[in-house]
mmCIF file of C-alpha atoms in Angstrom:
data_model
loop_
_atom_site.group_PDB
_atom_site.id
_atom_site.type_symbol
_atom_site.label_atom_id
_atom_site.label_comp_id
_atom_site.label_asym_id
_atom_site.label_seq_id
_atom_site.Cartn_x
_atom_site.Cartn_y
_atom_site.Cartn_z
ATOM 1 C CA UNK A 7 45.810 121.153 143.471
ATOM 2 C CA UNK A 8 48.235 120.567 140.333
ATOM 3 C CA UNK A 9 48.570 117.028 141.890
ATOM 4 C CA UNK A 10 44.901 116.284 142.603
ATOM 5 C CA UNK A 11 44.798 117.153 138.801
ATOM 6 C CA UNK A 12 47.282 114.145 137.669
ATOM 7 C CA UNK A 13 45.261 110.919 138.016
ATOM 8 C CA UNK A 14 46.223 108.076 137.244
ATOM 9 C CA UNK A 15 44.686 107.465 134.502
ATOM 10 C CA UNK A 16 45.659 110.940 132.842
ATOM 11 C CA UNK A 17 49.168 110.797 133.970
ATOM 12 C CA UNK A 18 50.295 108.219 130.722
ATOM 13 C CA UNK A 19 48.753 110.717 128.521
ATOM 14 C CA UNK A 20 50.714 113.956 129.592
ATOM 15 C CA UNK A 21 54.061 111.860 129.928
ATOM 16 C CA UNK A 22 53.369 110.814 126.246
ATOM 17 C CA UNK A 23 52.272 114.188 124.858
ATOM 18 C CA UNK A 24 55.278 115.459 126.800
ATOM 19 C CA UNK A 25 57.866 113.070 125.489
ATOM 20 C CA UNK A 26 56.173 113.884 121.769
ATOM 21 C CA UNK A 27 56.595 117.652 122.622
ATOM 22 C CA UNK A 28 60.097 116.959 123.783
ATOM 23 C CA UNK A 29 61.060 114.862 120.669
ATOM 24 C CA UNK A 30 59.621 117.516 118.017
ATOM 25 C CA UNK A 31 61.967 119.852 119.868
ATOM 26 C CA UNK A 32 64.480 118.131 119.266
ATOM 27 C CA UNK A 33 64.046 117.128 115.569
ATOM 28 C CA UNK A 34 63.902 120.819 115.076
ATOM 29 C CA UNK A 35 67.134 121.523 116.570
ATOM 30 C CA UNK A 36 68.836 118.945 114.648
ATOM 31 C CA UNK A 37 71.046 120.129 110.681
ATOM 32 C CA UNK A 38 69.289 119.404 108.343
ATOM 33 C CA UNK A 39 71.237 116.585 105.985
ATOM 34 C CA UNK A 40 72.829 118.001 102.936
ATOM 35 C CA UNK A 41 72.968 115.453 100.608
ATOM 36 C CA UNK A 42 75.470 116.322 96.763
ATOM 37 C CA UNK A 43 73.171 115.827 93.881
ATOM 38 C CA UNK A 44 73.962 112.945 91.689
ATOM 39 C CA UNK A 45 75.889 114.429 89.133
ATOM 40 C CA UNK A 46 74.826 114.882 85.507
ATOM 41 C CA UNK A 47 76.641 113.048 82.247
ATOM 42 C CA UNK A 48 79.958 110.850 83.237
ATOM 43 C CA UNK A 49 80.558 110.060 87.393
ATOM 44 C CA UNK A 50 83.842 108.745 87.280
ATOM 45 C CA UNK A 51 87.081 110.447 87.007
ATOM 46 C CA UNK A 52 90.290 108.727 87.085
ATOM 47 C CA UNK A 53 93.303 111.679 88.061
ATOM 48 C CA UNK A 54 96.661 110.572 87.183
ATOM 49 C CA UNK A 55 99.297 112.170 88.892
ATOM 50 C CA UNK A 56 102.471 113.720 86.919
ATOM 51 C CA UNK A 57 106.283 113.282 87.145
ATOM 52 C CA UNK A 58 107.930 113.816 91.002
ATOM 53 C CA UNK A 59 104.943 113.741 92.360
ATOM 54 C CA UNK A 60 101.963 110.784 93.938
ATOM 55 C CA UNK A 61 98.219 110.333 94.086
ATOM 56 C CA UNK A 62 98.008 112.442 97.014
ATOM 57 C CA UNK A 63 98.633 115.898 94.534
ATOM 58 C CA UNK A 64 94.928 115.663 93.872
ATOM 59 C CA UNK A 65 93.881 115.916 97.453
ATOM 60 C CA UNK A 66 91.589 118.787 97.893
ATOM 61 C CA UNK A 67 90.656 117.939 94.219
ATOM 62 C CA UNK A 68 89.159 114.188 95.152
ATOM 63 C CA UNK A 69 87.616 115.874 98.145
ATOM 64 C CA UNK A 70 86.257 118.460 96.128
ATOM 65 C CA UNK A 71 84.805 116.023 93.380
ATOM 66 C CA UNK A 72 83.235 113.775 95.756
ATOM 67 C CA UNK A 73 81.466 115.628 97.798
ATOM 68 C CA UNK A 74 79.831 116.738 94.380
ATOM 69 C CA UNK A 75 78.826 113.071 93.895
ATOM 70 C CA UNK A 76 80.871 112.030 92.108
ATOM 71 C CA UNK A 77 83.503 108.792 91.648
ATOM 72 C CA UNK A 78 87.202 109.142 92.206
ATOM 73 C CA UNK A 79 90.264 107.032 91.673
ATOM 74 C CA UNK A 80 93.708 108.356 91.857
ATOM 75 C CA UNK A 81 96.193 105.948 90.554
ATOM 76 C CA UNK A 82 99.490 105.213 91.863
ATOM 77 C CA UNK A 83 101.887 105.265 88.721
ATOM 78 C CA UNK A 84 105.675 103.866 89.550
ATOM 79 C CA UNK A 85 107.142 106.230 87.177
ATOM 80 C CA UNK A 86 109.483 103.410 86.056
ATOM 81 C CA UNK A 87 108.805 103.589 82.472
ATOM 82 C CA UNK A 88 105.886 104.511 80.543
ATOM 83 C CA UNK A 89 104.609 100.870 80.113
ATOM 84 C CA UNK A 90 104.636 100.082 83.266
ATOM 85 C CA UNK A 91 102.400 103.387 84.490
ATOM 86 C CA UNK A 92 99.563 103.146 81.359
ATOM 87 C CA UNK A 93 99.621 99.240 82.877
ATOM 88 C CA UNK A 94 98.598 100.752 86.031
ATOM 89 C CA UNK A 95 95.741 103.203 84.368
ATOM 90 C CA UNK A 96 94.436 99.633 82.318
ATOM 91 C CA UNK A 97 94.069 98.048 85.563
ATOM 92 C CA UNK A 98 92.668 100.896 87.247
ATOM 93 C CA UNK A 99 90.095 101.121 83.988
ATOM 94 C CA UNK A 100 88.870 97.393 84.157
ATOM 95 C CA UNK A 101 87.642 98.260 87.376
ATOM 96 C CA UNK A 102 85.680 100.721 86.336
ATOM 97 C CA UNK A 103 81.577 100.655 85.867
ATOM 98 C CA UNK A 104 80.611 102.672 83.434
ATOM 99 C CA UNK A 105 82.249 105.033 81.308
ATOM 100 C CA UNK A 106 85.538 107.115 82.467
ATOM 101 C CA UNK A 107 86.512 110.924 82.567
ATOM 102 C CA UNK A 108 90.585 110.707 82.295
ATOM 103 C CA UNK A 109 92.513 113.657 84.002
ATOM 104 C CA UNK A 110 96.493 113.678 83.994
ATOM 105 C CA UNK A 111 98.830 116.413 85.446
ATOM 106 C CA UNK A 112 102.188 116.937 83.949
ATOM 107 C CA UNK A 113 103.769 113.858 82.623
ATOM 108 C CA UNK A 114 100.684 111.996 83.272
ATOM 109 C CA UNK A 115 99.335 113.654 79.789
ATOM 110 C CA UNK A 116 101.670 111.228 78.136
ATOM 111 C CA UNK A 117 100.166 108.186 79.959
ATOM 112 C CA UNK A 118 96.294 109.076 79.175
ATOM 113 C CA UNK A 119 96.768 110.174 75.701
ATOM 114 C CA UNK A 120 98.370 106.304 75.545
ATOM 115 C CA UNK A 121 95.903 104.683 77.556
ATOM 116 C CA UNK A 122 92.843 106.717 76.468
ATOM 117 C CA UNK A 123 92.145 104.614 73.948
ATOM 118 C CA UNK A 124 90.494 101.807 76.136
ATOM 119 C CA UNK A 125 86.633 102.041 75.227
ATOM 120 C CA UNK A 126 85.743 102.769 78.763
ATOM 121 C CA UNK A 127 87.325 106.219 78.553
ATOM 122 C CA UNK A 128 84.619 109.223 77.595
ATOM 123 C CA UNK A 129 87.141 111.810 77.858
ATOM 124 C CA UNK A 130 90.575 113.488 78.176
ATOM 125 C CA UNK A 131 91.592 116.776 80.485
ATOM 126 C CA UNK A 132 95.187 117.332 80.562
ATOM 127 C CA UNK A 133 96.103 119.859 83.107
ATOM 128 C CA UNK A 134 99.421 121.921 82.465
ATOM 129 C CA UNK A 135 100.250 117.991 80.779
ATOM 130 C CA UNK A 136 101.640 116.825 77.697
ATOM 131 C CA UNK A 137 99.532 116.070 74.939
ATOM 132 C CA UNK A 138 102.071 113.715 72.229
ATOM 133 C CA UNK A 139 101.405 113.064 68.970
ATOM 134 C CA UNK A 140 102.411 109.463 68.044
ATOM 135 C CA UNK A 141 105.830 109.143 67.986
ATOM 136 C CA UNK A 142 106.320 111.620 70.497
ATOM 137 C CA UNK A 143 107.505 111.437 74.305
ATOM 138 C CA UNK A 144 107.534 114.406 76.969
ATOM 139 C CA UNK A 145 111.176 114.896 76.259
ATOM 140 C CA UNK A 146 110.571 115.478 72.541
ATOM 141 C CA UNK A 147 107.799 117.889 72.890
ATOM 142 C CA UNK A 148 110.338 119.817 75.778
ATOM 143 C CA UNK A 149 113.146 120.089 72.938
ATOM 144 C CA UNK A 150 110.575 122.058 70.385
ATOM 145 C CA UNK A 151 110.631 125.424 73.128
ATOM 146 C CA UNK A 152 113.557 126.833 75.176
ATOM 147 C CA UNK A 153 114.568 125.185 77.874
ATOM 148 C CA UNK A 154 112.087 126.013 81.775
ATOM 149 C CA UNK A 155 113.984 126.914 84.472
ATOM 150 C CA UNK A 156 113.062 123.514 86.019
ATOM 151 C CA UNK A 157 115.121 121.920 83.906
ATOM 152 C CA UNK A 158 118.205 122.832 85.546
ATOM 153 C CA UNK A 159 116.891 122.071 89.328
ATOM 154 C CA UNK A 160 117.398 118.202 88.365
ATOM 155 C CA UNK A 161 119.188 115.758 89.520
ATOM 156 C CA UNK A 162 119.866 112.197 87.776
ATOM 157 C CA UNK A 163 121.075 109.160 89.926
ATOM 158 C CA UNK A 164 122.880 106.063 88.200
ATOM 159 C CA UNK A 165 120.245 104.360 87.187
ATOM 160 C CA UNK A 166 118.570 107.173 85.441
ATOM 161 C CA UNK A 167 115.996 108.925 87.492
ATOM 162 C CA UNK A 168 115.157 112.009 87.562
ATOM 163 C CA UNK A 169 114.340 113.956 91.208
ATOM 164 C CA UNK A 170 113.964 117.609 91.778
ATOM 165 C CA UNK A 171 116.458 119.262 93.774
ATOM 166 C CA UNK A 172 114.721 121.297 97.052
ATOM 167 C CA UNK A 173 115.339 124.310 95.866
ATOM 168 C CA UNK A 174 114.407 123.862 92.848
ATOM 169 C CA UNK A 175 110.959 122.782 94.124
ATOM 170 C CA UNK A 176 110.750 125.929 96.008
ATOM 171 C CA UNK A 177 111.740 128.191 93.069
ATOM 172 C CA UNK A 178 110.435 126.760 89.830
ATOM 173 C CA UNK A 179 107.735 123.469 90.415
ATOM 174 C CA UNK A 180 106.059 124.815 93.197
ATOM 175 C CA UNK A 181 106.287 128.759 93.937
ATOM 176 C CA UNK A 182 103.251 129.450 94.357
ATOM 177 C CA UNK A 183 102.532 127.171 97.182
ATOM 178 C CA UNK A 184 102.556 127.918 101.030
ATOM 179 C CA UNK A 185 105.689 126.626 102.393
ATOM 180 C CA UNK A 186 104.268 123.513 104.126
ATOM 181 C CA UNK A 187 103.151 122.447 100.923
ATOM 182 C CA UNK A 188 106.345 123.095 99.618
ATOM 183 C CA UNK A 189 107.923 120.740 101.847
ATOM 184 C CA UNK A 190 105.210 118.236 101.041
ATOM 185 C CA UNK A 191 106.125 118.113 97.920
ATOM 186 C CA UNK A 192 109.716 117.947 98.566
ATOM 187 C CA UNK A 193 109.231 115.500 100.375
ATOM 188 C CA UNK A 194 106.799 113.022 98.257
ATOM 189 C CA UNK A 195 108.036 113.570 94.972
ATOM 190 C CA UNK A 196 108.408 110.276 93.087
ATOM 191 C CA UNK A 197 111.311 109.869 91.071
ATOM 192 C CA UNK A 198 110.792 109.330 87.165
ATOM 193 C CA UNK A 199 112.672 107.490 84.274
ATOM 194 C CA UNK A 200 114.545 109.632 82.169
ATOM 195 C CA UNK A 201 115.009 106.871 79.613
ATOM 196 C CA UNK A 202 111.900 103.949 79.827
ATOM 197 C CA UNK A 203 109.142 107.605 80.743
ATOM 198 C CA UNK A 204 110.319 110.622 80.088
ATOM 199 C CA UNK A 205 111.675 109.741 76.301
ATOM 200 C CA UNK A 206 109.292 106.925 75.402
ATOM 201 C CA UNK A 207 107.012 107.637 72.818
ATOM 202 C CA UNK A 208 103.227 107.720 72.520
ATOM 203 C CA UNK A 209 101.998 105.231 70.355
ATOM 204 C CA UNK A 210 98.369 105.790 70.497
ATOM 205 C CA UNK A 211 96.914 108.702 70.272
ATOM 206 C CA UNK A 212 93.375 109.170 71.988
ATOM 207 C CA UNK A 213 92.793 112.562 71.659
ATOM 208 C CA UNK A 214 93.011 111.794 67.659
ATOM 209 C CA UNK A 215 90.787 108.954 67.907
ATOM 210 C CA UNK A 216 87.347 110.947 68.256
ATOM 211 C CA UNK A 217 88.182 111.744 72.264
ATOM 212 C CA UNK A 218 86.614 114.806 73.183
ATOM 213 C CA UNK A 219 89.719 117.420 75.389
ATOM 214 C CA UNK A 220 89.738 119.892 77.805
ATOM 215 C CA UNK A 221 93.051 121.786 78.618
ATOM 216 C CA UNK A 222 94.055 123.727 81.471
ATOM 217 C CA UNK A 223 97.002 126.189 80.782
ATOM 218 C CA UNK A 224 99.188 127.443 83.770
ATOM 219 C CA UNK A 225 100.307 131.094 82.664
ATOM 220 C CA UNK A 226 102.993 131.023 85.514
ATOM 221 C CA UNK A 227 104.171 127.314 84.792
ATOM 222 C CA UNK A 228 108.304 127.233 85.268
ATOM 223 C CA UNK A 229 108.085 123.260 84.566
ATOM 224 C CA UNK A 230 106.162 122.955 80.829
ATOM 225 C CA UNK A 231 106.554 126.019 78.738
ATOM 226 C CA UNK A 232 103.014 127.757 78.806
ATOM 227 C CA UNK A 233 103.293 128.246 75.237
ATOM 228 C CA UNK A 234 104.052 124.695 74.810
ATOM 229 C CA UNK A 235 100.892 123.827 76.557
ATOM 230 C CA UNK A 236 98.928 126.629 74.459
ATOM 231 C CA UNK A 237 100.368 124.486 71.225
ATOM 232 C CA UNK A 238 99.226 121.321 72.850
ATOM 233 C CA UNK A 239 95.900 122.245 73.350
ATOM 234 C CA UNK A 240 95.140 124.154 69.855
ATOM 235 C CA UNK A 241 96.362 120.964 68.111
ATOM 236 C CA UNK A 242 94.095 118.768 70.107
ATOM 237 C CA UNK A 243 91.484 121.117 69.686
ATOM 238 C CA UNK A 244 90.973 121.109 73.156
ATOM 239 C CA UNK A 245 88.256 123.038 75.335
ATOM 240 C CA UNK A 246 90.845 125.590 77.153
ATOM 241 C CA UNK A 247 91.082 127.510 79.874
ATOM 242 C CA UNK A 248 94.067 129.583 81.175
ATOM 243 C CA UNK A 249 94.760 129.848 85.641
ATOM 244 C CA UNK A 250 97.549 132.295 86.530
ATOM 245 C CA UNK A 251 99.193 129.145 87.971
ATOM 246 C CA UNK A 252 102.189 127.486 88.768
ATOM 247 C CA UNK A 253 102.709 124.165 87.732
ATOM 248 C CA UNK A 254 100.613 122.693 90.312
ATOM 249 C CA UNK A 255 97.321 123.754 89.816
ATOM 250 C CA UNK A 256 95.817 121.574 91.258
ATOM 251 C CA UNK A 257 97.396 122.281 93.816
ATOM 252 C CA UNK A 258 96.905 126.224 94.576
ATOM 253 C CA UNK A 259 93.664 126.503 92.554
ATOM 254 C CA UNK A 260 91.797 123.521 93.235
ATOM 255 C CA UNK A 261 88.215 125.049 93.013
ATOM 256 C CA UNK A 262 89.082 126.097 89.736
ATOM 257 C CA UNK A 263 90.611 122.783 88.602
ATOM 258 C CA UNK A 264 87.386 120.930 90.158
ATOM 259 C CA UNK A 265 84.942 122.865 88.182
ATOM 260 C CA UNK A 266 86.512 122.197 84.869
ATOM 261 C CA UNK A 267 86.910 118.817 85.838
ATOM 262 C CA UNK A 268 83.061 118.726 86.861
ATOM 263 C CA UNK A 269 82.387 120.744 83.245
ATOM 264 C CA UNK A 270 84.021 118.076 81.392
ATOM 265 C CA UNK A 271 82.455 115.521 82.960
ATOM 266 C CA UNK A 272 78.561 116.842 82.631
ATOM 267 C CA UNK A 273 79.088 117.271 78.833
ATOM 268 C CA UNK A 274 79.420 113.833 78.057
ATOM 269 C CA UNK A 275 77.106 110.654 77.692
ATOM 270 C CA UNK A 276 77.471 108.131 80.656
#
């Protein structure tokens, strides 16, 4: 009967209302795409990395930022001297489109507040960083509070570089990590100048050239005195916010680092 019922002239039609049937089905079934809203006020961030340490200490931080829309660039600093790393922030700047939300970890404070002065650059946030005054270098800011306990997990080679010892890592840089990140660490920490980065001296200052701040304090921080990073970032006049952190914040609290990051950035003009 059913088959009496398919002629040939009807059959085309049911196959094609079938296969339309079929393909609605399956349109339905399919996730719908997500796509991150285009973020408001500056897009790119530049994140510069700090003493022992690479580009690859902002991980979950660049994956966190660009899946919000926006653009990332993690430079590569040689830690060599502190010429030779704002060099690499210039370069990084030039290629640049638009206008630039700086973010430096750690010794990397030192190298924005140098190289924030490029006109590209909308905005500083220093995160557990220094923050010189001109005429001042990481070391001489270190020398105005007691001594961290980091300082006496290093270990200087003949030529003047500065690495962390493993323990040291463990105990006072990055406690509050799991262990495999501990390792990781360990393991790709980048050895630093003592003399040409760690003692050379800002001479521009762009946080006292009309650069707007933001500041991210690490009350747990074994590596910069907490209270040397609270002095930083009243003298800046720097939008603050405190993480019961380590040193790495980034690190073990990279939602909150992202989101401060991401509330810098909306606040100012592209």
């Amino acid at each position: 009967m059913f088959a009496s019922l398919l002629s040939k002239s009807s059959k085309p039609l049911i196959l094609a209302s079938l296969v339309l049937t079929l393909s609605g089905c399956n349109n339905a079934l399919k996730s719908p795409v997500v796509q991150a809203s285009a973020p408001t006020g500056i897009k790119n961030v530049m994140l510069v990395h700090g003493a022992w340490a690479d580009g690859s200490s902002w991980t979950s931080v660049i994956a966190m930022l660009t899946a919000d829309g926006y653009n990332v660039t993690a430079v590569q600093l040689p830690l060599t001297s502190l010429a030779d790393d704002v060099a690499v922030v210039q370069r990084a700047l030039a290629r640049e489109t638009g206008k630039t939300l700086l973010v430096g970890h750690s010794y990397g404070g030192v190298v924005i507040t140098q190289s924030g002065i490029d006109p590209k650059v909308a905005g500083l946030v220093y995160v557990s960083a220094y923050g010189p005054a001109s005429g001042e270098s990481a070391l001489t800011l270190n020398s105005t509070v007691p001594n961290t306990p980091l300082i006496g997990d290093l270990l200087m080679d003949a030529s003047g570089f500065l690495t962390i010892s493993n323990a040291g890592v463990v105990a006072d840089f990055a406690q509050d990590l799991s262990p495999a990140d501990q390792v990781t660490v360990a393991a790709t920490q980048g050895p630093i100048s003592a003399p040409n980065a760690l003692s050379a001296p800002v001479t521009q200052v762009a946080w006292k050239n009309g650069i707007p701040s933001w500041y991210i304090i690490a009350s747990n921080d074994r590596a910069i005195s907490p209270a040397l990073e609270a002095t930083m970032a009243k003298r800046m006049n720097a939008t603050t916010i405190t993480l019961a952190s380590g040193h790495l914040s980034m690190i073990s609290h990279p939602s909150d680092v992202s989101a401060f990051i991401e509330k810098a950035a909306s606040s100012l003009q592209p």
